[in-house]
Every structure is written in structure tokens, then in C-alpha cells.
Short mmCIF file of C-alpha atoms in Angstrom, two decimals:
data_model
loop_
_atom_site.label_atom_id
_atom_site.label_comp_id
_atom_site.label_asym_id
_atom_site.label_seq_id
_atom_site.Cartn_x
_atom_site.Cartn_y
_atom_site.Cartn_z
CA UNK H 8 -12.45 19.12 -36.69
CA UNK H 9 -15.54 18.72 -38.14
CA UNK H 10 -19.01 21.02 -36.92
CA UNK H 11 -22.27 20.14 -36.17
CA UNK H 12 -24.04 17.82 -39.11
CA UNK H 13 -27.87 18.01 -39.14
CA UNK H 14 -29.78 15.77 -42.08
CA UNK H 15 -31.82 16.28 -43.44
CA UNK H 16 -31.68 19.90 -44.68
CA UNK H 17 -34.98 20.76 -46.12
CA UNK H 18 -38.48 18.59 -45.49
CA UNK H 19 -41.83 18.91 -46.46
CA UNK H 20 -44.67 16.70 -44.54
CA UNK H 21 -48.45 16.96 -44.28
CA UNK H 22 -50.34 17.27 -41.01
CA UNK H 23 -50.74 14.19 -39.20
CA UNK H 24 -47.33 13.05 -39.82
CA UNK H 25 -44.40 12.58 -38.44
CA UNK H 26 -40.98 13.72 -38.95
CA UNK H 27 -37.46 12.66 -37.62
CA UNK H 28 -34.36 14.83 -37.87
CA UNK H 29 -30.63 13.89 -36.69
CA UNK H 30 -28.07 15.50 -35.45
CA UNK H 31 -24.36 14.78 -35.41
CA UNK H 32 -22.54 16.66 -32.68
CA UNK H 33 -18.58 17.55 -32.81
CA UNK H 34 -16.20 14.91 -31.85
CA UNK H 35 -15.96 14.81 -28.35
CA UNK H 36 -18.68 16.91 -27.50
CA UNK H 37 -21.14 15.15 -25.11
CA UNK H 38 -24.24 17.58 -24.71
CA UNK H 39 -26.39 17.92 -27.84
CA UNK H 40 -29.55 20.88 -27.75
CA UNK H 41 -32.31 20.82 -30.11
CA UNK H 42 -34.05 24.75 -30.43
CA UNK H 43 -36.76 25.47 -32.96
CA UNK H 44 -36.61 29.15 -34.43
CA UNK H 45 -39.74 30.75 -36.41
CA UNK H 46 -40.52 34.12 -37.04
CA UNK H 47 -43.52 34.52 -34.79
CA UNK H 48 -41.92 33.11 -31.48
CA UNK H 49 -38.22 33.16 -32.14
CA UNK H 50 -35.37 30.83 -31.04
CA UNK H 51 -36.62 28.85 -28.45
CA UNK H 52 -34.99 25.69 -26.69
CA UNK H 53 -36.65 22.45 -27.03
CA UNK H 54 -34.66 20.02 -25.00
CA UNK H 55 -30.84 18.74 -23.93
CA UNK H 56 -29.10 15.73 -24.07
CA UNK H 57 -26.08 14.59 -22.41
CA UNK H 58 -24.54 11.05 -21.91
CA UNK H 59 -27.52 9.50 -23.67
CA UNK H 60 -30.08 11.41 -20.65
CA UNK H 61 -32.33 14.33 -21.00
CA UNK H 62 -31.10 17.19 -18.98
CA UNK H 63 -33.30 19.95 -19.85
CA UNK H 64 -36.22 20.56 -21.52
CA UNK H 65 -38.21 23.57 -22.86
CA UNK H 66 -41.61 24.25 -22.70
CA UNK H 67 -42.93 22.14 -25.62
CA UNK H 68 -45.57 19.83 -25.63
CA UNK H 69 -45.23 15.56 -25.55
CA UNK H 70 -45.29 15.45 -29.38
CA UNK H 71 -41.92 17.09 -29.54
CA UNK H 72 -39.24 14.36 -28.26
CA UNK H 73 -35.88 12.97 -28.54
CA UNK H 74 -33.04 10.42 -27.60
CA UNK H 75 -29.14 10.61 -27.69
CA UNK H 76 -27.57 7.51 -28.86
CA UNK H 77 -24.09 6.46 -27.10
CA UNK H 78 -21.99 7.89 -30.01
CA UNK H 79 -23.79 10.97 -28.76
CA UNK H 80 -25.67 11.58 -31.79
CA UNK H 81 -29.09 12.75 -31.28
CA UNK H 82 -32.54 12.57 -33.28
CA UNK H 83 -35.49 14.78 -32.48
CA UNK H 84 -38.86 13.13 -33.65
CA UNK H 85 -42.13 15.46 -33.90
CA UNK H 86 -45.12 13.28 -33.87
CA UNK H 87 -49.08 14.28 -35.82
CA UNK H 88 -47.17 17.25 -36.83
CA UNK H 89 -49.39 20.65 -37.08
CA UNK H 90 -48.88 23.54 -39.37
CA UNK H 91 -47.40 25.46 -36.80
CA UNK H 92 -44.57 22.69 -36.65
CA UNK H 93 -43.12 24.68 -39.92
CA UNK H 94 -39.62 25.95 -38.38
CA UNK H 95 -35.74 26.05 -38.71
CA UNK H 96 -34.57 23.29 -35.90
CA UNK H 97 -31.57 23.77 -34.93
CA UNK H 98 -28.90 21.86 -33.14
CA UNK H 99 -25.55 22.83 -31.15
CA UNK H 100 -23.38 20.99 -29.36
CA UNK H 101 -20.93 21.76 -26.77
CA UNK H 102 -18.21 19.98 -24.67
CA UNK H 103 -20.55 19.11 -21.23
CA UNK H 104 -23.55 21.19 -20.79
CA UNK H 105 -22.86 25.23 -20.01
CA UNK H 106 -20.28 25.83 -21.95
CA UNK H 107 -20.41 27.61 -25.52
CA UNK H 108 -22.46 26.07 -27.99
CA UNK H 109 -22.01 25.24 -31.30
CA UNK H 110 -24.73 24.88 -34.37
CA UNK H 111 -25.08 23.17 -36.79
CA UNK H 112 -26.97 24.23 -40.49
CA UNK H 113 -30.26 23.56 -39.18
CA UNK H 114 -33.44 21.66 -40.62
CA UNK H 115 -36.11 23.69 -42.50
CA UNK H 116 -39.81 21.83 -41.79
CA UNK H 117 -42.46 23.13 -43.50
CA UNK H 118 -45.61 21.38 -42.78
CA UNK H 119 -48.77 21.18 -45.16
CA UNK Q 30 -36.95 33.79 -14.67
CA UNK Q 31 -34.06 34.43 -17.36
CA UNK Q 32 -34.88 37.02 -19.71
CA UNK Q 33 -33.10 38.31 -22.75
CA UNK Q 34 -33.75 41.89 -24.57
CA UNK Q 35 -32.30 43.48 -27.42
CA UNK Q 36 -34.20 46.28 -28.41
CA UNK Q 37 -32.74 46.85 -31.54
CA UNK Q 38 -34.64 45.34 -34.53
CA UNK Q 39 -32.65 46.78 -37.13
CA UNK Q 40 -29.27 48.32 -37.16
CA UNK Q 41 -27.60 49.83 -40.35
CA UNK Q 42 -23.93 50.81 -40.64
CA UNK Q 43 -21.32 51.97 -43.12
CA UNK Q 44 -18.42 49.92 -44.08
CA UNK Q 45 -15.53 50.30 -42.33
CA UNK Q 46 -17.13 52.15 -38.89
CA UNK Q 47 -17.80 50.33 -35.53
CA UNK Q 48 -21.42 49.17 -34.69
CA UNK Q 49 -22.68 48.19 -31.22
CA UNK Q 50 -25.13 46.29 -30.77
CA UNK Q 51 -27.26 46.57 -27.42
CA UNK Q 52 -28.08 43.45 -25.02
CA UNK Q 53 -29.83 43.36 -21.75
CA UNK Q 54 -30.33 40.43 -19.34
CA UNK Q 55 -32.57 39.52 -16.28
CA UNK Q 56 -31.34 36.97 -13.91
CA UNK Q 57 -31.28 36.37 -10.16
CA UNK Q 58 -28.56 33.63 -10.61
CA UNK Q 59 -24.88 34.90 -9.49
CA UNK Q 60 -23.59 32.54 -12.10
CA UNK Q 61 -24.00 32.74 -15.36
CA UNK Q 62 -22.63 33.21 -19.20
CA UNK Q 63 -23.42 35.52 -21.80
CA UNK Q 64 -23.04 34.85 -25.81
CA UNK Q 65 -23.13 36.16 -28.99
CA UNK Q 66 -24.19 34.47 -32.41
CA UNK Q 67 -24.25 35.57 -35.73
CA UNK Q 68 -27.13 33.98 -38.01
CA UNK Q 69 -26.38 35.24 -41.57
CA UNK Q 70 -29.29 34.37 -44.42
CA UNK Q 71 -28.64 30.81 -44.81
CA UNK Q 72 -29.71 29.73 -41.03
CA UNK Q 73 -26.92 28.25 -39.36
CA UNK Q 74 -25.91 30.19 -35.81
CA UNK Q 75 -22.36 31.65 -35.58
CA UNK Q 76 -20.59 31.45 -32.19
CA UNK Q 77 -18.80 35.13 -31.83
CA UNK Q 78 -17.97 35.94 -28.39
CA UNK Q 79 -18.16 34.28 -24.46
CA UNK Q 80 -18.74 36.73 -21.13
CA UNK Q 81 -18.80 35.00 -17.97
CA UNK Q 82 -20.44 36.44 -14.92
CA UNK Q 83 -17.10 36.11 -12.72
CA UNK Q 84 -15.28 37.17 -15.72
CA UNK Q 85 -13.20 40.53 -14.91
CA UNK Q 86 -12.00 41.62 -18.33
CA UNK Q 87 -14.28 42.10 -21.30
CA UNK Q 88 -13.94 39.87 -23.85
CA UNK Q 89 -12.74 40.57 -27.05
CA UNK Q 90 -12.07 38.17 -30.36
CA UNK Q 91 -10.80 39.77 -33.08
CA UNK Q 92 -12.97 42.20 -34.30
CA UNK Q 93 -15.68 41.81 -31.56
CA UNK Q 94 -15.57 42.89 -28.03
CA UNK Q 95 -17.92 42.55 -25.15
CA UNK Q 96 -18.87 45.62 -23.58
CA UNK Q 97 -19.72 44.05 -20.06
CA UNK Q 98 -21.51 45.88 -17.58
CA UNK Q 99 -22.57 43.70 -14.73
CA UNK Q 100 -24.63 46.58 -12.29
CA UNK Q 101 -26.41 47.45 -15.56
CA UNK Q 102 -27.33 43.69 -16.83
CA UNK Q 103 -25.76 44.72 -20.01
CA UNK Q 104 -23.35 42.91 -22.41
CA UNK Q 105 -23.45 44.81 -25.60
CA UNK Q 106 -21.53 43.63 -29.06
CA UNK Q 107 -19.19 45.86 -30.60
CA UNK Q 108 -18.04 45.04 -34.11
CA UNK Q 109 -15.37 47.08 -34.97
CA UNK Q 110 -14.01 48.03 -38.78
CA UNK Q 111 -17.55 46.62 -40.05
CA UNK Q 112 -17.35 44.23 -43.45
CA UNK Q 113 -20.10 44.05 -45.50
CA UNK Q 114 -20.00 40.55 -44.69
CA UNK Q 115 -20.92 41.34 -41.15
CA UNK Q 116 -24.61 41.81 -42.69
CA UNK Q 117 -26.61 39.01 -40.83
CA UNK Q 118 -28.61 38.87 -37.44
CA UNK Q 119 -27.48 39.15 -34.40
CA UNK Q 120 -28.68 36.88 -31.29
CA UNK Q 121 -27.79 37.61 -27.51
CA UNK Q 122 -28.06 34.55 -25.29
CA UNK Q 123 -27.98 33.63 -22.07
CA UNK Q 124 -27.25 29.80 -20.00
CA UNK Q 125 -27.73 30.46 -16.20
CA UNK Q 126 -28.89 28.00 -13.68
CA UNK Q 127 -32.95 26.86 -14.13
CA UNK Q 128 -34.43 26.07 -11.25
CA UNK Q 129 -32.72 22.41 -9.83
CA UNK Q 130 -29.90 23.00 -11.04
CA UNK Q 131 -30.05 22.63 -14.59
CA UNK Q 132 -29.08 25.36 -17.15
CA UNK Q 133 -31.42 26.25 -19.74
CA UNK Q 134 -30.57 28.87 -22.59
CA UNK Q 135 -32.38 31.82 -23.22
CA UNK Q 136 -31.93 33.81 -26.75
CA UNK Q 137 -33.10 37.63 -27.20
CA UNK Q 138 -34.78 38.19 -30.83
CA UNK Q 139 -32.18 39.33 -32.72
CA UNK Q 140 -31.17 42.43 -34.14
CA UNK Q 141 -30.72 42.61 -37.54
CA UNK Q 142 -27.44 44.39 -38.88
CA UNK Q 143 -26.88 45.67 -42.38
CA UNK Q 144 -23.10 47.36 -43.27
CA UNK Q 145 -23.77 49.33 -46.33
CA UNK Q 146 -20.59 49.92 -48.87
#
């Protein structure tokens, strides 16, 4: 079975733009979770998706968002990005929700 | 709130010997689980090990056991016959019930282990 795609791998922006990353969860699995990791603050959770709905959400502001699509793929879109935007965002999937998760190879942003 | 605390930044270890790792939690929710990931240099998290709250037994896969102790809020990570492949970081993490229901994850900030040859 495959794992957890993300695309792209690597991005560079500037400040003021925006940036859209996609994740492709394993077959079957239904709940997709989108963290951002940086040195300073850690791994920290950004939001869940399951059955095309937000479940959860972390404590990030409006500019961070997302949508699942009904294949239960998922894109995370970070709008008038900032310099403090520059992270590793990761995604995992799991079967429904609490259940183990598992990660993809994450995103690196770094933002100009 | 959850809370997740490993207060070991850096851990070194000879090849071959058994490591544990420490991990302490904060919860007030009776039911929750417990992980362990592995992030070596190139980013992407690997899942190592499950505990559930209710569970009885520790768990154990291969090489890596759970040293649960519930009364203590501990679930430590035991690696056992280290490789020098084992060199990466290592991230507790916890998914217990948020407030309405929902379950929100909460990762510790890693300890970083290094098996020397």
C-alpha cells in the first residue's frame, strides 16, 4: 500500500504570497491532519479533516486554511504568507480520526 | 489542557546497548492514546509504537517497547540492541479528547538520539 504523498517537496515564496500544498492520504484512510514543525515552536497541529469536514483545528490564525476533497485528498493553502510561515508541513493520515497516524515526507516553505 | 514533556534534549548511546527514552503526559481525560515517532534527518515522521489508556500490557514492536506507567503519566521508549540507524529524533505524542468531543494531538519536542559505533 502506498504512504502518505505530499507535493510539492521544497518551495520558496516571497511575503505577500500565497502558497498551496497537497496531500494524498493512504488508500482508505478518511482523516487527513496538516501540522507545521519549526525549530522555535515545534510540531504543532494546524487542522483535521475527515469526510470532506473540518474536525479540529489548532490554534492558527485565518490565513492558514484547508479543504478535503471527496477522494479524501487534502490541500492546505497559506494566504499573504510572512517570514515566519518558513516551516516543514507535515501531513498524516489515519483510518477515522484517533487512531495512529501516518506521515507523509513533508513540505519545506521557506518564505522570503 | 493536554501537555506533552520529554525532558531529554539529547540522548547518546553505544551500538548495540538499550536506550530509553523518557515521556511524560498531562491529561484529565480517562481516555486517551500515547505514540511514538521517529523523525530521522530527512523530515518525514516514523510511526514506532501505540499505548492506549485502557491498554493492560505494554506494548512492544520489535525492538521497541512501551514502558507504561499510568499513576506516573509516563510512557517511556525503550529501544533495545540500538543500530546506528536508530540515530534520528524522537517525538512523544498524545490524541485525547479536546474539549466537545473532538481529539486534538499534542507532540512533546523531541529528544534527539545518537547510537555511536
Amino acid at each position: 500500500k502506498a504512504g502518505v504523498t505530499q507535493t510539492p517537496r521544497y518551495l520558496i515564496k516571497t511575503r505577500g504570497q500565497q502558497v498551496t500544498l497537497s496531500c494524498s492520504p493512504i488508500s482508505g484512510h478518511r482523516s487527513v491532519s496538516w501540522y507545521q514543525q519549526t525549530p522555535g515552536q515545534g510540531l504543532q497541529f494546524l487542522f483535521e479533516y475527515f469526510s470532506e469536514t473540518q474536525r479540529n483545528k489548532g490554534n492558527f490564525p485565518g490565513r492558514f486554511s484547508g479543504r478535503q476533497f471527496s477522494n479524501s485528498r487534502s490541500e492546505m493553502n497559506v494566504s499573504t504568507l510572512e517570514l515566519g510561515d518558513s516551516a516543514l508541513y507535515l501531513c498524516a493520515s489515519s483510518l477515522q480520526g484517533p487512531g495512529t497516524q501516518y506521515f507523509g515526507p513533508g513540505t519545506r516553505l521557506l518564505v522570503l | 489542557a493536554q501537555k506533552i514533556t520529554q525532558t531529554q534534549p539529547g540522548m547518546f548511546v553505544q551500538e548495540k546497548e538499550a536506550v530509553t527514552l523518557d515521556c511524560t503526559y498531562d491529561t484529565s481525560d480517562p481516555s486517551y492514546g500515547l505514540f511514538w515517532y521517529k523523525q530521522p534527518s530527512s523530515g518525514e515522521m516514523i510511526f514506532l509504537i501505540y499505548q492506549g489508556s485502557y491498554d493492560q500490557q505494554n506494548a512492544t514492536e520489535g525492538r521497541y517497547s512501551l514502558n507504561f506507567q499510568k499513576a506516573r503519566k509516563s510512557a517511556n521508549l525503550v529501544i533495545s540492541a540500538s543500530q546506528l540507524g536508530d540515530s534520528a529524533m524522537y517525538f512523544c505524542a498524545m490524541r485525547g479528547h479536546a474539549s466537545g468531543g473532538s481529539y486534538i494531538p499534542t507532540f512533546g519536542r523531541g529528544t534527539s538520539l545518537i547510537v555511536h559505533p
